[in-house]
Amino acid sequence: MKSRTPRPRFDRPAPERQVTTLWDYPSQNYGEGKQGDTAYVGATPSYIVWNLLQSYTKEKDLVVDPMCGSGTTLDVARDLSRRALGYDLNPTRPDIFRVDARKLPLETGKADFVFIDPPYSTHVDYSNDPRCIGKLDAATAAYYEAMALVIGEIDRVLKPGKFMALYVCDSFVKDKAFHPIGFELFGLLRQHFTPVDIVSVVRHNKTLEMGNYRRAADEGNFFLRGFNYLFIMRKEHAPPPPAPSRPAPGHRAAKKPNFRRGGKRGN
Ligand SMILES: C[S@@+](CC[C@H](N)C(=O)[O-])C[C@H]1O[C@@H](n2cnc3c(N)ncnc32)[C@H](O)[C@@H]1O
């Protein structure tokens, strides 16, 4: 019998800390193992959670995912020796609790980190549960009202001084409308948390390369979604200061004095 030399997994390099705000990795999973289930539509690429946990948690910290789908967050957290709790309306495995993310069964101030990848409007049919936020169109206030409740729960369960991250994509439906879900959800997050960073995550969506999508985008003169937002936020010990208010229309900012070298005032 011929012995087989194992082929190197060149498509899955070891996960590495991302060092800029543009994140990219060639595979849904890292390493030899599997995190979550790639067959679950909308599963989060696991290197995203890996990078977040490396930066914002330490061993034994409690990581919570209120909409954990196929369990990617749980697998990455355990891989890195963090404790993990996962909830979803559509549990795919026994270690995920069937819970509506608008009312988490967790005591206040228990989580060291929360990650969430919510539905982005109605693009995916996750379950028949009428409470699924994926049944709410981002064109309606109902989607944002539901997400405001989810974000309020994240704030409640997170320890002060700790971090959370929300991964989301804008929605574009041909012949209908563009919905800047990212900016809208960032506004909701801002009511509870202080922004730490905004990362743009490259989308490796196979459908982007499919002929009909590409042709539709060319012919319809629109863009296919190429990135997701990753909003990283911190819960302050006291409520966050209000976001800076926008100047009134027509308002012109006063010119700043221009101090030239030698102390001479210019202009
Ligand atoms: C984008 S998927 C999450 C994918 C997950 N991070 C993974 O890697 O598999 C969004 C999830 O939100 C869940 N969901 C929708 N509405 C919910 C709600 N009200 N409470 C809890 N989970 C909800 C869906 O069942 C779905 O699994």
PDB file of C-alpha atoms in Angstrom, residues 141-240:
ATOM      1  CA  ALA A 141     -38.527  50.975  12.459  1.00  0.00           C
ATOM      2  CA  ALA A 142     -39.359  47.542  13.901  1.00  0.00           C
ATOM      3  CA  TYR A 143     -35.888  46.176  13.012  1.00  0.00           C
ATOM      4  CA  TYR A 144     -34.112  49.027  14.846  1.00  0.00           C
ATOM      5  CA  GLU A 145     -36.516  48.903  17.802  1.00  0.00           C
ATOM      6  CA  ALA A 146     -35.740  45.196  18.219  1.00  0.00           C
ATOM      7  CA  MET A 147     -31.989  45.780  17.904  1.00  0.00           C
ATOM      8  CA  ALA A 148     -32.186  48.652  20.418  1.00  0.00           C
ATOM      9  CA  LEU A 149     -33.573  46.154  22.963  1.00  0.00           C
ATOM     10  CA  VAL A 150     -30.811  43.644  22.158  1.00  0.00           C
ATOM     11  CA  ILE A 151     -28.124  46.327  22.563  1.00  0.00           C
ATOM     12  CA  GLY A 152     -29.711  47.395  25.866  1.00  0.00           C
ATOM     13  CA  GLU A 153     -29.409  43.797  27.113  1.00  0.00           C
ATOM     14  CA  ILE A 154     -25.759  43.624  26.037  1.00  0.00           C
ATOM     15  CA  ASP A 155     -25.131  46.782  28.058  1.00  0.00           C
ATOM     16  CA  ARG A 156     -26.882  45.256  31.080  1.00  0.00           C
ATOM     17  CA  VAL A 157     -24.929  41.972  31.127  1.00  0.00           C
ATOM     18  CA  LEU A 158     -21.500  43.497  30.342  1.00  0.00           C
ATOM     19  CA  LYS A 159     -19.166  44.453  33.193  1.00  0.00           C
ATOM     20  CA  PRO A 160     -18.260  48.154  33.308  1.00  0.00           C
ATOM     21  CA  GLY A 161     -14.880  48.814  31.700  1.00  0.00           C
ATOM     22  CA  LYS A 162     -15.244  45.816  29.360  1.00  0.00           C
ATOM     23  CA  PHE A 163     -15.704  45.553  25.598  1.00  0.00           C
ATOM     24  CA  MET A 164     -18.255  44.371  23.062  1.00  0.00           C
ATOM     25  CA  ALA A 165     -18.213  44.037  19.271  1.00  0.00           C
ATOM     26  CA  LEU A 166     -21.004  44.012  16.691  1.00  0.00           C
ATOM     27  CA  TYR A 167     -20.439  42.656  13.178  1.00  0.00           C
ATOM     28  CA  VAL A 168     -22.880  43.856  10.529  1.00  0.00           C
ATOM     29  CA  CYS A 169     -23.387  44.579   6.844  1.00  0.00           C
ATOM     30  CA  ASP A 170     -25.444  47.245   5.110  1.00  0.00           C
ATOM     31  CA  SER A 171     -28.379  46.074   3.028  1.00  0.00           C
ATOM     32  CA  PHE A 172     -28.905  46.734  -0.644  1.00  0.00           C
ATOM     33  CA  VAL A 173     -31.879  45.297  -2.470  1.00  0.00           C
ATOM     34  CA  LYS A 174     -31.927  45.911  -6.210  1.00  0.00           C
ATOM     35  CA  ASP A 175     -34.847  48.100  -7.359  1.00  0.00           C
ATOM     36  CA  LYS A 176     -35.755  48.715  -3.714  1.00  0.00           C
ATOM     37  CA  ALA A 177     -33.333  50.576  -1.528  1.00  0.00           C
ATOM     38  CA  PHE A 178     -30.031  50.889   0.256  1.00  0.00           C
ATOM     39  CA  HIS A 179     -30.182  50.720   4.061  1.00  0.00           C
ATOM     40  CA  PRO A 180     -27.079  51.860   5.957  1.00  0.00           C
ATOM     41  CA  ILE A 181     -27.693  49.356   8.773  1.00  0.00           C
ATOM     42  CA  GLY A 182     -24.113  49.763   9.968  1.00  0.00           C
ATOM     43  CA  PHE A 183     -24.439  53.501  10.625  1.00  0.00           C
ATOM     44  CA  GLU A 184     -27.896  53.069  12.165  1.00  0.00           C
ATOM     45  CA  LEU A 185     -26.739  50.364  14.586  1.00  0.00           C
ATOM     46  CA  PHE A 186     -23.606  52.348  15.404  1.00  0.00           C
ATOM     47  CA  GLY A 187     -25.934  55.200  16.464  1.00  0.00           C
ATOM     48  CA  LEU A 188     -27.768  52.806  18.796  1.00  0.00           C
ATOM     49  CA  LEU A 189     -24.507  51.425  20.215  1.00  0.00           C
ATOM     50  CA  ARG A 190     -23.287  54.981  20.811  1.00  0.00           C
ATOM     51  CA  GLN A 191     -26.171  55.541  23.242  1.00  0.00           C
ATOM     52  CA  HIS A 192     -24.664  52.921  25.573  1.00  0.00           C
ATOM     53  CA  PHE A 193     -20.971  52.612  24.790  1.00  0.00           C
ATOM     54  CA  THR A 194     -17.816  54.534  23.876  1.00  0.00           C
ATOM     55  CA  PRO A 195     -16.422  53.762  20.407  1.00  0.00           C
ATOM     56  CA  VAL A 196     -13.042  52.033  20.538  1.00  0.00           C
ATOM     57  CA  ASP A 197     -12.546  51.306  16.835  1.00  0.00           C
ATOM     58  CA  ILE A 198     -14.304  50.583  13.559  1.00  0.00           C
ATOM     59  CA  VAL A 199     -12.918  47.765  11.435  1.00  0.00           C
ATOM     60  CA  SER A 200     -13.776  46.997   7.835  1.00  0.00           C
ATOM     61  CA  VAL A 201     -13.852  43.221   7.288  1.00  0.00           C
ATOM     62  CA  VAL A 202     -13.389  41.951   3.725  1.00  0.00           C
ATOM     63  CA  ARG A 203     -16.315  39.748   2.656  1.00  0.00           C
ATOM     64  CA  HIS A 204     -15.348  36.511   0.924  1.00  0.00           C
ATOM     65  CA  ASN A 205     -18.778  35.767  -0.419  1.00  0.00           C
ATOM     66  CA  LYS A 206     -18.758  33.156  -3.170  1.00  0.00           C
ATOM     67  CA  THR A 207     -21.882  34.702  -4.693  1.00  0.00           C
ATOM     68  CA  LEU A 208     -19.848  37.841  -5.447  1.00  0.00           C
ATOM     69  CA  GLU A 209     -18.018  35.856  -8.100  1.00  0.00           C
ATOM     70  CA  MET A 210     -21.107  34.254  -9.581  1.00  0.00           C
ATOM     71  CA  GLY A 211     -21.764  35.454 -13.122  1.00  0.00           C
ATOM     72  CA  ASN A 212     -25.339  36.576 -12.590  1.00  0.00           C
ATOM     73  CA  TYR A 213     -24.533  38.741  -9.558  1.00  0.00           C
ATOM     74  CA  ARG A 214     -21.610  40.372 -11.321  1.00  0.00           C
ATOM     75  CA  ARG A 215     -23.679  40.972 -14.473  1.00  0.00           C
ATOM     76  CA  ALA A 216     -26.601  42.350 -12.449  1.00  0.00           C
ATOM     77  CA  ALA A 217     -24.263  44.788 -10.686  1.00  0.00           C
ATOM     78  CA  ASP A 218     -22.718  45.869 -13.995  1.00  0.00           C
ATOM     79  CA  GLU A 219     -26.014  46.273 -15.791  1.00  0.00           C
ATOM     80  CA  GLY A 220     -27.898  47.738 -12.822  1.00  0.00           C
ATOM     81  CA  ASN A 221     -25.076  50.171 -11.955  1.00  0.00           C
ATOM     82  CA  PHE A 222     -24.927  49.225  -8.278  1.00  0.00           C
ATOM     83  CA  PHE A 223     -22.299  47.748  -5.968  1.00  0.00           C
ATOM     84  CA  LEU A 224     -22.266  44.331  -4.325  1.00  0.00           C
ATOM     85  CA  ARG A 225     -21.420  44.355  -0.607  1.00  0.00           C
ATOM     86  CA  GLY A 226     -17.640  44.007  -0.276  1.00  0.00           C
ATOM     87  CA  PHE A 227     -17.165  44.556   3.471  1.00  0.00           C
ATOM     88  CA  ASN A 228     -18.808  44.219   6.862  1.00  0.00           C
ATOM     89  CA  TYR A 229     -18.441  46.659   9.724  1.00  0.00           C
ATOM     90  CA  LEU A 230     -17.000  45.505  13.001  1.00  0.00           C
ATOM     91  CA  PHE A 231     -17.835  48.053  15.688  1.00  0.00           C
ATOM     92  CA  ILE A 232     -15.730  47.703  18.830  1.00  0.00           C
ATOM     93  CA  MET A 233     -17.137  49.512  21.861  1.00  0.00           C
ATOM     94  CA  ARG A 234     -16.366  49.883  25.579  1.00  0.00           C
ATOM     95  CA  LYS A 235     -18.811  50.092  28.456  1.00  0.00           C
ATOM     96  CA  GLU A 236     -17.749  52.962  30.699  1.00  0.00           C
ATOM     97  CA  HIS A 237     -18.008  52.891  34.478  1.00  0.00           C
ATOM     98  CA  ALA A 238     -20.329  55.907  34.201  1.00  0.00           C
ATOM     99  CA  PRO A 239     -22.796  56.500  31.302  1.00  0.00           C
ATOM    100  CA  PRO A 240     -20.933  57.674  28.165  1.00  0.00           C
TER     101      PRO A 240
END
